[in-house]
Every structure is written in structure tokens, then in C-alpha cells.
PDB file of C-alpha atoms in Angstrom:
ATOM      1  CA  UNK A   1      -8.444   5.418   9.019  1.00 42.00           C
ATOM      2  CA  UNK A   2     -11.064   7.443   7.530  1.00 45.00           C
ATOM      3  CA  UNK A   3     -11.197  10.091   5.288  1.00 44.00           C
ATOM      4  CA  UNK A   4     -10.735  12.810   6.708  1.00 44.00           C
ATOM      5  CA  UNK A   5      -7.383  12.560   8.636  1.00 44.00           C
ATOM      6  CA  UNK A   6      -6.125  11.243   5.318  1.00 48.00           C
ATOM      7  CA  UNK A   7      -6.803  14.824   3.809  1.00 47.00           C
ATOM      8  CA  UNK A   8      -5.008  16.359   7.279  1.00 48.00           C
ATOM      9  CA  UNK A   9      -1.253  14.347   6.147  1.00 56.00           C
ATOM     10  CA  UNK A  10       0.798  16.576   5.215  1.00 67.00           C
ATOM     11  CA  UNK A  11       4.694  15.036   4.794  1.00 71.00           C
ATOM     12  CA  UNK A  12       5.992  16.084   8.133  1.00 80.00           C
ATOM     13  CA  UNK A  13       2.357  13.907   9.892  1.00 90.00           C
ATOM     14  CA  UNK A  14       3.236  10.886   7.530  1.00 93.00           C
ATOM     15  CA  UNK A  15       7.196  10.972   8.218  1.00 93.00           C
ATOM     16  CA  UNK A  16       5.835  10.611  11.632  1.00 95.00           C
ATOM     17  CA  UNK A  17       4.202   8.058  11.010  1.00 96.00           C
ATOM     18  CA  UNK A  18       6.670   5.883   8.587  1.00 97.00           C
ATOM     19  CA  UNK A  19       9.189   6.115  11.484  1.00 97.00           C
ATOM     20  CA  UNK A  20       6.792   4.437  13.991  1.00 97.00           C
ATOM     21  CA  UNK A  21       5.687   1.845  11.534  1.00 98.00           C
ATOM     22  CA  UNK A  22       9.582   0.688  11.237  1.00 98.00           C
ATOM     23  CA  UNK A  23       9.970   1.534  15.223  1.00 97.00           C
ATOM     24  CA  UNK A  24       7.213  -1.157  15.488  1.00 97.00           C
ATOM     25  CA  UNK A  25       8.928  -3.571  12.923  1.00 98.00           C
ATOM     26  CA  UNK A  26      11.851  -3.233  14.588  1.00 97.00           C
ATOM     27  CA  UNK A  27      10.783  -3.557  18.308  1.00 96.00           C
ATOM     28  CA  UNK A  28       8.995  -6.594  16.877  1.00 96.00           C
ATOM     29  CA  UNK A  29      11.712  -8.272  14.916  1.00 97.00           C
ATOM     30  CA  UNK A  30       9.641  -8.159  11.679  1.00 98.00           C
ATOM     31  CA  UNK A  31       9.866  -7.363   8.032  1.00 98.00           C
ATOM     32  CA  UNK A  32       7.841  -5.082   5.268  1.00 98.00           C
ATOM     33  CA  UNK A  33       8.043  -5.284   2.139  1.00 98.00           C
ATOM     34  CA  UNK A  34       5.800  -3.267  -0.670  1.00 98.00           C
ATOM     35  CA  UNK A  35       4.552  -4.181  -4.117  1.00 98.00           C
ATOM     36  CA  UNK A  36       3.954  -0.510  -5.679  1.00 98.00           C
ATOM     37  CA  UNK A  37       2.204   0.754  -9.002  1.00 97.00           C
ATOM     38  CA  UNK A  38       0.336   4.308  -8.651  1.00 97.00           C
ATOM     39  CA  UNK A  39       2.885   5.361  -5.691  1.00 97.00           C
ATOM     40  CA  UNK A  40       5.645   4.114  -7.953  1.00 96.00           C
ATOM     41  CA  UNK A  41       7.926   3.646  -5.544  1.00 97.00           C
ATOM     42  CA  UNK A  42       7.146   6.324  -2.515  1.00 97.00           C
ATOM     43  CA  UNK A  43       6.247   3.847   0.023  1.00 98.00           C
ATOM     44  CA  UNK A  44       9.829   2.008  -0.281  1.00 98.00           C
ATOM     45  CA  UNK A  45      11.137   5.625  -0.443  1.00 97.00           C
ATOM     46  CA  UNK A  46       9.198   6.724   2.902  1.00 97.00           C
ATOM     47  CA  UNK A  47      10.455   3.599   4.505  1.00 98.00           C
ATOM     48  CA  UNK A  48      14.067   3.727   3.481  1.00 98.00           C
ATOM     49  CA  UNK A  49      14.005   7.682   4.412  1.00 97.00           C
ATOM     50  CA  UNK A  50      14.156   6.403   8.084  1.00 97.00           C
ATOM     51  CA  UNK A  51      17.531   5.695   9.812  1.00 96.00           C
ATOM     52  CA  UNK A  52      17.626   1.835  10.454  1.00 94.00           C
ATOM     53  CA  UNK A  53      15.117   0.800   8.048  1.00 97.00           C
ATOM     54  CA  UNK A  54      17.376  -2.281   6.397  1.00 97.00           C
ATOM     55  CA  UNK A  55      17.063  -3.825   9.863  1.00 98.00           C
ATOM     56  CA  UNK A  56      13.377  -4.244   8.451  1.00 98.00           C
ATOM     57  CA  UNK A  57      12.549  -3.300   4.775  1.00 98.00           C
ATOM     58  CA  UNK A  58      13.116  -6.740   2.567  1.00 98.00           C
ATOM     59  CA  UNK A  59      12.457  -4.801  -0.479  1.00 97.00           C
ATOM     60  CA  UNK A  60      10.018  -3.376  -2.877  1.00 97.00           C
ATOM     61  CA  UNK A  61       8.731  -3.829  -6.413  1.00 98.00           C
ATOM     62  CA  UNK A  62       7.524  -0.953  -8.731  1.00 97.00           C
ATOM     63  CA  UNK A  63       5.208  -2.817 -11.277  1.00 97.00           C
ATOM     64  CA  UNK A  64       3.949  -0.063 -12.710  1.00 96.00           C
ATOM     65  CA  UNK A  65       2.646  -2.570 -16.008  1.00 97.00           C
ATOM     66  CA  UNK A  66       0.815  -5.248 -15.786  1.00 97.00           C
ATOM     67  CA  UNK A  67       3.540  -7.394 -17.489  1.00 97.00           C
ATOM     68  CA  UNK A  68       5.618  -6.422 -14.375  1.00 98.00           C
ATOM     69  CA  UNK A  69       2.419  -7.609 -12.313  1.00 98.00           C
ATOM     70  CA  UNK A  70       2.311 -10.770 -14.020  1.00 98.00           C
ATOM     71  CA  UNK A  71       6.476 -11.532 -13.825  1.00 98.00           C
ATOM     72  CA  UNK A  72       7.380 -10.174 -11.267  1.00 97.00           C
ATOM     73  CA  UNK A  73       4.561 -10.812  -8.581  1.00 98.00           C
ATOM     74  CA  UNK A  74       2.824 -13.980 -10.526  1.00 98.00           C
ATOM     75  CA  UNK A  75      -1.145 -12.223 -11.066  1.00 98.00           C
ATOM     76  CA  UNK A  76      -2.714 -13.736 -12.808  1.00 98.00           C
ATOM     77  CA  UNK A  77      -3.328 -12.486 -16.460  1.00 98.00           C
ATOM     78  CA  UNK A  78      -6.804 -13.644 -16.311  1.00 98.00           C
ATOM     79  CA  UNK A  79      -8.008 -10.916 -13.025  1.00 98.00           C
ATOM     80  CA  UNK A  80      -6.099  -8.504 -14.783  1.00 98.00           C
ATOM     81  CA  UNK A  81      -8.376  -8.864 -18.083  1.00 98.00           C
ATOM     82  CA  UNK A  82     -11.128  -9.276 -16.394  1.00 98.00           C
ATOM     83  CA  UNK A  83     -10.842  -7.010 -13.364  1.00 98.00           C
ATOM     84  CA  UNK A  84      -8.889  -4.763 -14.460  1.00 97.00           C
ATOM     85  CA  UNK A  85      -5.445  -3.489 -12.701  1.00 98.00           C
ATOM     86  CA  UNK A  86      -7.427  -1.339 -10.239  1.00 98.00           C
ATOM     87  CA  UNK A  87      -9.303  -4.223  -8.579  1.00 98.00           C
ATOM     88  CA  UNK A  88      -9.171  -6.243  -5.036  1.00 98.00           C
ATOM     89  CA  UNK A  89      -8.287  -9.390  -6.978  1.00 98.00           C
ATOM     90  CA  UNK A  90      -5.279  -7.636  -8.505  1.00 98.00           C
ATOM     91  CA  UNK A  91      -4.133  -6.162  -5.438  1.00 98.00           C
ATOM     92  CA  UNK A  92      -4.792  -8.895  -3.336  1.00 98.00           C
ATOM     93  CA  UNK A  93      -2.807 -11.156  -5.851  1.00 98.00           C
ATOM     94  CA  UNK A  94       0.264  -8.426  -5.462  1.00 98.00           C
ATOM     95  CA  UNK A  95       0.212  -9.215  -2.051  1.00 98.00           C
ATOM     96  CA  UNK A  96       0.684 -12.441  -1.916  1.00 98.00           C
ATOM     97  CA  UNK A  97       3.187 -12.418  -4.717  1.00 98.00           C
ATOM     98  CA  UNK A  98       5.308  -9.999  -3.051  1.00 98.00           C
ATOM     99  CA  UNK A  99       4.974 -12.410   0.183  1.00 98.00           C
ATOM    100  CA  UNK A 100       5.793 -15.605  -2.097  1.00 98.00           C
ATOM    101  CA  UNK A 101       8.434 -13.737  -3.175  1.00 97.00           C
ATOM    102  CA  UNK A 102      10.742 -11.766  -0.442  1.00 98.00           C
ATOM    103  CA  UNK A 103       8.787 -13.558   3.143  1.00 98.00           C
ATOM    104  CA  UNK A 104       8.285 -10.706   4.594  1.00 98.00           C
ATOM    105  CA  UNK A 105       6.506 -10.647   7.660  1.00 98.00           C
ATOM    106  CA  UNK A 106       4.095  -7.828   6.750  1.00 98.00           C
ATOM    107  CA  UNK A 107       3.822  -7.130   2.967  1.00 98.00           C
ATOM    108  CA  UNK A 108       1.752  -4.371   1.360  1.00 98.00           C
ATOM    109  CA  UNK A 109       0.537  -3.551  -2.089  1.00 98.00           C
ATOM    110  CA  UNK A 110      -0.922  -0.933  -3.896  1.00 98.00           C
ATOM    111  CA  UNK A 111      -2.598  -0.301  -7.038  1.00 98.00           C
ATOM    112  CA  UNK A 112      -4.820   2.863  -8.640  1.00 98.00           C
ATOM    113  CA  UNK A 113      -5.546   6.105 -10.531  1.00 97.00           C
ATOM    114  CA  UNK A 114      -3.913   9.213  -9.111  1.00 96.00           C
ATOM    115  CA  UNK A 115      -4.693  11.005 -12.352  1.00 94.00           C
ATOM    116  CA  UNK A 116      -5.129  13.487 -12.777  1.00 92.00           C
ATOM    117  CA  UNK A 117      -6.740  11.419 -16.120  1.00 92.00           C
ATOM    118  CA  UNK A 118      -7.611   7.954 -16.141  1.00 92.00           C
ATOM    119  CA  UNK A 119     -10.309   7.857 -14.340  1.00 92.00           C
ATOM    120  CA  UNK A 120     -13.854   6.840 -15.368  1.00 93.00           C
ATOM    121  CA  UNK A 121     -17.351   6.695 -13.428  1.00 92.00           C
ATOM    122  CA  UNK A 122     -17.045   3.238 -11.804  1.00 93.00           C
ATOM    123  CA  UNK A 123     -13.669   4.133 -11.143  1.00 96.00           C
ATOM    124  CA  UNK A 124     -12.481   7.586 -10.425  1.00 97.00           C
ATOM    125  CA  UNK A 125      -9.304   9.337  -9.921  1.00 97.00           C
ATOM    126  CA  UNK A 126      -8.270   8.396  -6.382  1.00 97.00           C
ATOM    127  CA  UNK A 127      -9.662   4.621  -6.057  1.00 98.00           C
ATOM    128  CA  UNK A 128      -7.273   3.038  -4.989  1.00 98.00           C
ATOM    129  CA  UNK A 129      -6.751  -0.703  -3.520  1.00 98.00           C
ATOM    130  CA  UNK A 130      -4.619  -2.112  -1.121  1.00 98.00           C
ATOM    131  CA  UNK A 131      -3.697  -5.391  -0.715  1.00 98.00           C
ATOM    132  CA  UNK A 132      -2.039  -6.715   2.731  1.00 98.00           C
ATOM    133  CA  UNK A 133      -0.741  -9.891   3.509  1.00 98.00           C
ATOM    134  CA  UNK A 134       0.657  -9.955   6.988  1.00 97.00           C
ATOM    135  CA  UNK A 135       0.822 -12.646   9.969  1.00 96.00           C
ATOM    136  CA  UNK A 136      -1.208 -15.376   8.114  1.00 95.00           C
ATOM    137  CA  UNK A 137      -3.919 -12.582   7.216  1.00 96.00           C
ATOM    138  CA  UNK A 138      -4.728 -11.613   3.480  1.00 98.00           C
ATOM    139  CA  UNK A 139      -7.187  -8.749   3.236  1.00 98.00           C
ATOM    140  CA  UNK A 140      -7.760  -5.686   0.786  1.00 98.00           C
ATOM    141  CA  UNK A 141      -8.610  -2.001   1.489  1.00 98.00           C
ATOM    142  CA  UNK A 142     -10.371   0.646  -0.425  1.00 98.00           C
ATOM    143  CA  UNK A 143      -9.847   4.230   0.863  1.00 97.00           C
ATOM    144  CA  UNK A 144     -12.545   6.842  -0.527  1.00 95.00           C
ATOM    145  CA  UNK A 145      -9.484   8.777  -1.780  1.00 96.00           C
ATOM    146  CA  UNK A 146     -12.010  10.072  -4.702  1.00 95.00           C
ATOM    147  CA  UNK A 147     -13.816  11.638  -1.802  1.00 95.00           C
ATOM    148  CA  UNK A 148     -10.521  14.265  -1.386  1.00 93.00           C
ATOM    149  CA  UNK A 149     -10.886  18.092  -1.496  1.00 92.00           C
ATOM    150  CA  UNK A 150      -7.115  17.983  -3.600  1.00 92.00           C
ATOM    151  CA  UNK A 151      -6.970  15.414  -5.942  1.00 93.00           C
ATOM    152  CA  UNK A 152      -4.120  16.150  -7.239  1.00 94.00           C
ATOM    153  CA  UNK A 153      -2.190  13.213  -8.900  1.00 95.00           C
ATOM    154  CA  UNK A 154       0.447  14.178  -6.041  1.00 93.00           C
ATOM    155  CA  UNK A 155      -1.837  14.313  -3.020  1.00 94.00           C
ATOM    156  CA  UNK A 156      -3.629  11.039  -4.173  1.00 95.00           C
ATOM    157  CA  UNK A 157      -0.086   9.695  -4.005  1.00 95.00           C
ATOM    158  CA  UNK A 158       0.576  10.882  -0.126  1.00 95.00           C
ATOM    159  CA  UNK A 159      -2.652  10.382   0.699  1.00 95.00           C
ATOM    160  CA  UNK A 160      -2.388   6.706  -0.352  1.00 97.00           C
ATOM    161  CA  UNK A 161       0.847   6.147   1.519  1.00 97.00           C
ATOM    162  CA  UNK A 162      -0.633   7.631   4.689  1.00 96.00           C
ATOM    163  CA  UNK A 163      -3.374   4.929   4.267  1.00 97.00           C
ATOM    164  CA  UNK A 164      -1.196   2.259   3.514  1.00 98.00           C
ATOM    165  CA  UNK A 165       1.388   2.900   6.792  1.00 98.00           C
ATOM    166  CA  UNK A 166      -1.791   3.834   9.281  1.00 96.00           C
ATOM    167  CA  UNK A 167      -3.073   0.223   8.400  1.00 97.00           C
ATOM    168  CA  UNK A 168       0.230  -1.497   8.364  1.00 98.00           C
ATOM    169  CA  UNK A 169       0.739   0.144  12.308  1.00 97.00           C
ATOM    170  CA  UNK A 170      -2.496  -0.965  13.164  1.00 96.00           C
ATOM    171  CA  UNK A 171      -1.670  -4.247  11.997  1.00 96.00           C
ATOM    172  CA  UNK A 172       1.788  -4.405  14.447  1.00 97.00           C
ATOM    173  CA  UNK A 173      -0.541  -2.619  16.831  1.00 95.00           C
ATOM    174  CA  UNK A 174      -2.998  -5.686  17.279  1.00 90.00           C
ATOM    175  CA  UNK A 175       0.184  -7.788  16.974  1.00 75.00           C
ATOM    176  CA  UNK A 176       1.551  -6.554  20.576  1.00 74.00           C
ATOM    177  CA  UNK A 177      -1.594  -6.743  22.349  1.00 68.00           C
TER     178      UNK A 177
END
């Protein structure tokens, strides 16, 4: 997805969207799960918005901290000091917690700066990683969300869940082919 139909989601576009992505899951017989610390939460919201979702939603975790990170979804303390939270390691690592953890068939994670502070020069408001671990495939993502006309902490935050369900239907997409 690039960036500019990221900028074009507004809520109605991305419930839209959410409701195929569990449409999919469902005509598929799968499960999501999501691993959450700059959306804190909206992703697992989003889904669970949509009638029928606990046919497919395992769960999600808010690790907002990186002690959460650590306990809750097993990354490692060392890519945390030496990454940082906002990294492909860490986000990959939340992945494949979260799949350790509920089995999920398709498991997403997410980790960033939505500001509006935080942010520094090798890592401005609106990078953010994703980290996917779905059908025996691990892979991150990063989005040029920094690249955003509004970067709002808010529209960084929608903008990053429009990301994160356009790549999880592309994923069920490939899937039924």
C-alpha cells in the first residue's frame, strides 16, 4: 500500500476495510490476533467493532512498555537496548511472541512514534514498524507514515491501522489464490 491512499483513509474507508479483513478470516476459517504499542489498542478495537469478529479475533496485547514487550510477548531485552522499541527486530520479535503465544493463524504487530513528540532525525514522528507472522511467513513493514501531510498523533494512529489491515488482506488475498 503506498503512501498516498494511506493519507485518503478516513474511518468510514478503513471500517470498510476491517470488515473484509474478518470476511476473509472468516470465509477462510482463520484467526488474527494483534500485539499493539503506538495504536494502543485500536486495531483489536477496529476488529472487534465488526459483527462476528470472535469467530476470528484470538486476542490482542497492548504492550505499550517494554517490560510488557519483554513479559508478555518474550523480546528480547537485548534488541530492545540495542535497537530500540521502534525497530524491525522488536517488531518482528512481537510477532512471533504474539504467535507463540495465542496460535493465531495470522498475527500482527505494531510498534512507533505517533507523537506528536518523540521523534528524532533517524526516527521521526510517524515511523512506524510492523511485524507479521502469518502462514509460516515472518516479515516486517515500514510505511513512510513520516511522509503524511497530517501528522497528527491521531492520524498516525489510523493511518497505521489502515496499513496494518491492507497488508493483513493482502496476505488472505494470496492465501485464496
Amino acid at each position: 500500500m503506498d503512501n498516498s491512499l494511506i493519507s485518503e483513509y478516513d474511518s468510514q474507508n478503513l471500517d470498510k476495510l476491517v470488515r473484509n479483513v474478518v470476511q476473509l478470516l472468516e470465509l477462510g476459517g482463520y484467526t488474527v490476533s494483534t500485539a499493539e504499542s503506538c495504536t494502543g489498542g485500536l486495531l483489536s478495537q477496529l476488529i472487534t467493532s465488526v459483527p462476528g469478529a470472535s469467530a476470528v479475533f484470538e486476542g490482542g496485547f497492548c504492550t505499550y512498555s517494554n517490560r510488557m514487550k519483554t513479559k508478555l510477548l518474550n523480546v528480547p531485552e537485548y534488541e530492545l537496548e540495542h535497537f530500540g522499541a521502534v525497530s524491525s527486530q522488536v517488531a518482528l520479535s512481537m510477532a512471533k511472541g504474539l504467535k507463540a503465544s495465542t496460535g493465531a493463524d495470522v498475527c500482527v504487530s505494531v510498534t512507533g512514534i505517533a507523537g506528536p513528540g518523540g521523534g528524532t532525525a533517524e526516527k521521526p514522528v510517524g515511523t512506524v514498524w510492523f511485524g507479521f507472522s502469518a502462514f509460516g511467513r515472518e516479515f516486517t513493514r515500514l510505511p513512510e507514515l513520516w511522509t503524511l501531510a497530517d501528522k497528527s498523533r491521531g492520524n498516525i494512529r489510523l493511518a497505521a491501522a489502515a496499513f496494518a489491515f491492507s497488508v493483513i488482506e493482502e496476505i488472505l488475498l494470496e492465501d485464496f489464490q
